[in-house]
Tab-separated table of C-alpha atoms in Angstrom:
chain	number	residue	atom	x	y	z
A	1	MET	CA	0.066	0.118	0.501
A	2	ARG	CA	1.036	3.424	-0.743
A	3	THR	CA	1.040	6.452	2.598
A	4	GLU	CA	-2.255	7.541	1.008
A	5	ASP	CA	-3.729	4.716	1.239
A	6	LYS	CA	-3.729	5.274	5.347
A	7	ALA	CA	-6.737	6.267	5.517
A	8	LYS	CA	-8.361	4.275	3.432
A	9	PHE	CA	-6.530	1.456	4.996
A	10	ALA	CA	-8.054	3.036	8.955
A	11	GLU	CA	-11.304	3.257	7.301
A	12	LEU	CA	-11.050	-1.058	5.947
A	13	VAL	CA	-9.897	-2.377	9.160
A	14	THR	CA	-12.456	-0.228	11.760
A	15	GLY	CA	-15.244	-0.512	8.817
A	16	MET	CA	-14.119	-4.719	9.918
A	17	ALA	CA	-13.549	-4.647	13.619
A	18	GLU	CA	-17.407	-2.976	14.289
A	19	ILE	CA	-18.081	-5.332	12.733
A	20	TYR	CA	-17.429	-8.180	15.456
A	21	GLY	CA	-18.262	-5.265	18.492
A	22	ARG	CA	-14.812	-4.342	18.376
A	23	GLU	CA	-12.286	-1.052	19.412
A	24	VAL	CA	-9.468	-0.569	17.129
A	25	THR	CA	-6.740	1.464	18.813
A	26	ALA	CA	-3.920	3.434	17.136
A	27	ALA	CA	-1.510	1.032	18.046
A	28	SER	CA	-2.944	-1.832	16.475
A	29	LEU	CA	-3.355	-0.202	13.192
A	30	ARG	CA	-0.343	0.674	13.521
A	31	LEU	CA	0.372	-2.657	13.508
A	32	TRP	CA	-2.673	-3.808	10.503
A	33	TRP	CA	-0.037	-1.761	8.636
A	34	ALA	CA	2.735	-2.491	9.371
A	35	THR	CA	2.254	-6.120	8.691
A	36	LEU	CA	-0.316	-5.269	5.651
A	37	GLY	CA	1.555	-2.699	3.392
A	38	ASP	CA	3.347	-4.913	1.510
A	39	HIS	CA	-0.008	-5.411	-0.386
A	40	SER	CA	-2.503	-3.532	-2.352
A	41	LEU	CA	-5.263	-1.876	-0.584
A	42	ASP	CA	-7.470	-3.237	-2.946
A	43	ASP	CA	-6.389	-6.920	-2.138
A	44	VAL	CA	-6.623	-6.578	1.542
A	45	ASP	CA	-9.766	-5.226	1.264
A	46	HIS	CA	-10.967	-8.363	-0.944
A	47	ALA	CA	-9.085	-10.086	1.569
A	48	LEU	CA	-10.912	-8.989	4.197
A	49	ARG	CA	-14.119	-9.303	3.070
A	50	ALA	CA	-13.486	-12.706	1.907
A	51	HIS	CA	-13.104	-13.453	5.792
A	52	VAL	CA	-16.330	-11.836	7.179
A	53	ARG	CA	-18.276	-14.288	4.151
A	54	ASP	CA	-16.744	-17.289	5.491
A	55	PRO	CA	-18.818	-18.938	7.575
A	56	GLU	CA	-16.463	-21.094	9.470
A	57	SER	CA	-13.970	-17.674	10.087
A	58	GLY	CA	-15.715	-15.429	9.610
A	59	GLN	CA	-17.021	-15.508	13.376
A	60	TRP	CA	-14.232	-14.276	14.233
A	61	MET	CA	-12.195	-11.496	14.153
A	62	PRO	CA	-9.310	-12.077	12.007
A	63	LYS	CA	-5.808	-10.978	13.081
A	64	PRO	CA	-3.138	-10.061	10.714
A	65	ALA	CA	-1.870	-13.209	9.694
A	66	ASP	CA	-5.722	-14.773	9.070
A	67	VAL	CA	-5.950	-12.086	6.025
A	68	ILE	CA	-2.492	-12.942	4.783
A	69	ARG	CA	-2.823	-15.888	4.512
A	70	ARG	CA	-6.250	-15.509	2.522
A	71	LEU	CA	-2.996	-13.127	0.756
A	72	GLU	CA	-1.097	-15.447	-0.094
A	73	GLY	CA	-2.102	-19.240	1.052
A	74	SER	CA	-0.517	-21.555	4.284
A	75	ALA	CA	2.279	-23.474	3.103
A	76	ARG	CA	-0.017	-26.512	3.109
A	77	ASP	CA	-1.610	-24.633	0.246
A	78	GLN	CA	1.508	-23.634	-1.775
A	79	GLU	CA	3.105	-27.809	-0.604
A	80	ALA	CA	-0.776	-28.661	-2.419
A	81	ASP	CA	-0.344	-26.133	-5.234
A	82	LEU	CA	3.214	-27.664	-6.246
A	83	GLU	CA	2.095	-30.909	-6.062
A	84	ALA	CA	-0.865	-30.462	-8.495
A	85	GLN	CA	1.536	-29.121	-10.835
A	86	ALA	CA	4.141	-31.237	-10.850
A	87	VAL	CA	1.857	-34.084	-11.532
A	88	SER	CA	0.829	-32.350	-14.091
A	89	ALA	CA	4.093	-31.766	-15.520
A	90	TRP	CA	4.379	-35.673	-15.324
A	91	GLY	CA	1.449	-35.831	-17.416
A	92	LYS	CA	2.614	-33.689	-20.619
A	93	ALA	CA	6.339	-35.441	-20.513
A	94	LEU	CA	4.836	-38.216	-20.890
A	95	GLU	CA	2.686	-36.762	-23.563
A	96	ALA	CA	5.571	-35.532	-24.945
A	97	LEU	CA	7.887	-38.726	-24.679
A	98	ARG	CA	4.722	-40.107	-26.888
A	99	ASN	CA	4.632	-37.705	-29.306
A	100	THR	CA	7.951	-36.450	-29.641
A	101	GLY	CA	10.193	-39.831	-28.541
A	102	PRO	CA	14.450	-38.980	-27.944
A	103	TYR	CA	15.212	-38.916	-31.797
A	104	GLN	CA	13.312	-34.927	-31.284
A	105	ASP	CA	14.584	-32.329	-29.090
A	106	CYS	CA	12.999	-32.313	-25.777
A	107	PRO	CA	9.099	-29.792	-26.813
A	108	ILE	CA	8.889	-29.336	-22.874
A	109	GLU	CA	9.913	-25.600	-21.311
A	110	ASP	CA	8.684	-25.924	-18.479
A	111	PRO	CA	12.181	-25.417	-16.572
A	112	ARG	CA	11.021	-27.256	-13.354
A	113	ALA	CA	10.071	-30.611	-15.914
A	114	LEU	CA	13.007	-29.755	-17.594
A	115	ALA	CA	15.383	-29.673	-14.735
A	116	ALA	CA	13.120	-33.166	-13.484
A	117	ILE	CA	14.085	-35.028	-16.830
A	118	GLU	CA	17.364	-33.747	-16.612
A	119	ASP	CA	17.744	-35.709	-12.887
A	120	GLN	CA	17.047	-38.790	-14.641
A	121	GLY	CA	18.991	-38.324	-16.698
A	122	GLY	CA	18.065	-36.095	-19.882
A	123	TRP	CA	15.477	-36.390	-22.107
A	124	GLN	CA	17.371	-39.793	-24.566
A	125	SER	CA	17.740	-41.537	-20.834
A	126	PHE	CA	13.803	-40.242	-20.103
A	127	CYS	CA	12.601	-41.449	-23.681
A	128	MET	CA	13.993	-44.656	-23.656
A	129	MET	CA	12.800	-46.179	-20.321
A	130	GLU	CA	11.171	-49.129	-19.973
A	131	THR	CA	6.794	-49.394	-19.212
A	132	ARG	CA	7.711	-51.016	-15.423
A	133	GLN	CA	9.894	-48.083	-14.609
A	134	LEU	CA	7.596	-45.631	-15.156
A	135	THR	CA	5.803	-45.951	-11.429
A	136	TRP	CA	9.876	-44.845	-10.299
A	137	ALA	CA	10.130	-42.737	-12.388
A	138	ARG	CA	7.344	-40.841	-11.636
A	139	LYS	CA	7.639	-41.208	-7.685
A	140	GLN	CA	11.768	-39.483	-8.892
A	141	PHE	CA	10.516	-36.737	-11.393
A	142	ILE	CA	7.917	-35.643	-9.288
A	143	ASP	CA	10.067	-35.562	-6.067
A	144	ALA	CA	12.697	-33.663	-8.354
A	145	TYR	CA	10.464	-30.820	-9.445
A	146	LYS	CA	9.108	-30.245	-6.000
A	147	CYS	CA	12.855	-29.451	-5.467
A	148	MET	CA	13.867	-27.521	-8.078
A	149	GLU	CA	14.054	-23.824	-8.543
A	150	ALA	CA	13.570	-22.602	-12.004
A	151	PRO	CA	17.141	-23.582	-14.037
A	152	GLY	CA	17.627	-22.911	-17.175
A	153	THR	CA	17.130	-25.507	-19.822
A	154	PRO	CA	19.494	-27.848	-19.192
A	155	ARG	CA	22.311	-29.851	-21.818
A	156	SER	CA	20.319	-32.670	-22.463
A	157	LYS	CA	17.071	-30.806	-24.665
A	158	LEU	CA	18.504	-32.510	-26.980
A	159	GLY	CA	16.949	-35.335	-28.986
A	160	ILE	CA	19.150	-37.673	-30.654
A	161	HIS	CA	19.247	-36.610	-34.092
A	162	SER	CA	20.473	-33.006	-32.375
A	163	SER	CA	23.063	-34.284	-30.832
A	164	GLN	CA	24.193	-36.205	-34.449
A	165	ASN	CA	23.868	-33.053	-35.479
A	166	VAL	CA	25.676	-31.206	-33.402
A	167	ARG	CA	28.577	-33.939	-32.736
A	168	GLN	CA	28.562	-33.728	-37.084
A	169	ILE	CA	29.003	-29.892	-37.196
A	170	GLY	CA	31.386	-29.691	-34.549
A	171	GLU	CA	33.274	-32.537	-36.096
A	172	ALA	CA	33.163	-30.908	-39.196
A	173	ARG	CA	34.668	-27.590	-38.397
A	174	SER	CA	37.773	-28.881	-36.466
A	175	ALA	CA	38.462	-30.904	-39.857
A	176	GLY	CA	37.666	-27.039	-41.690
A	177	GLU	CA	35.229	-29.492	-43.965
A	178	SER	CA	31.866	-28.003	-45.025
A	179	LEU	CA	28.856	-28.079	-42.916
A	180	PRO	CA	27.568	-30.958	-43.424
A	181	LYS	CA	23.188	-30.665	-44.056
A	182	LEU	CA	21.804	-31.405	-40.816
A	183	GLY	CA	18.668	-32.892	-39.895
A	184	GLY	CA	18.207	-35.129	-42.667
A	185	ALA	CA	17.702	-32.195	-45.359
A	186	ALA	CA	18.583	-32.975	-49.484
């Protein structure tokens, strides 16, 4: 929030406190402001209204931590979201495996998914997995996905064709030859 939001913020907090039959002191209002000041006034207003409408938690006046939980979500909510993202990324990785295979470059753009594939030996190794390995690979992928920061593109995103092309270019350059035609181009 900005300094010019203080009056509206004070009105919002004191109005909410009146609903619960409470008074807000200047000291507690300063604490509310210091605690929630990193959020926009609209977001705080929305979170307070959501709290008041909630049949369970809305029975009591919220504390700043209750408002922050509504604004940012609880750690448990964030973990569940990350788990859902990881499961979705696994599904997309399997779809890419079926549609692309090891000869083409990995089409996945999600940096965490790429890092999880890298953790399993890279795209080519990932594509060469046997069906019986998928259950364990899924668990490893999801665990790796959840632990990864979003890094840059891993080096093993290349499929077999691109790896061979890169090797051929390097060999041709070192031999002083003209570059070969790549990717089966005539």
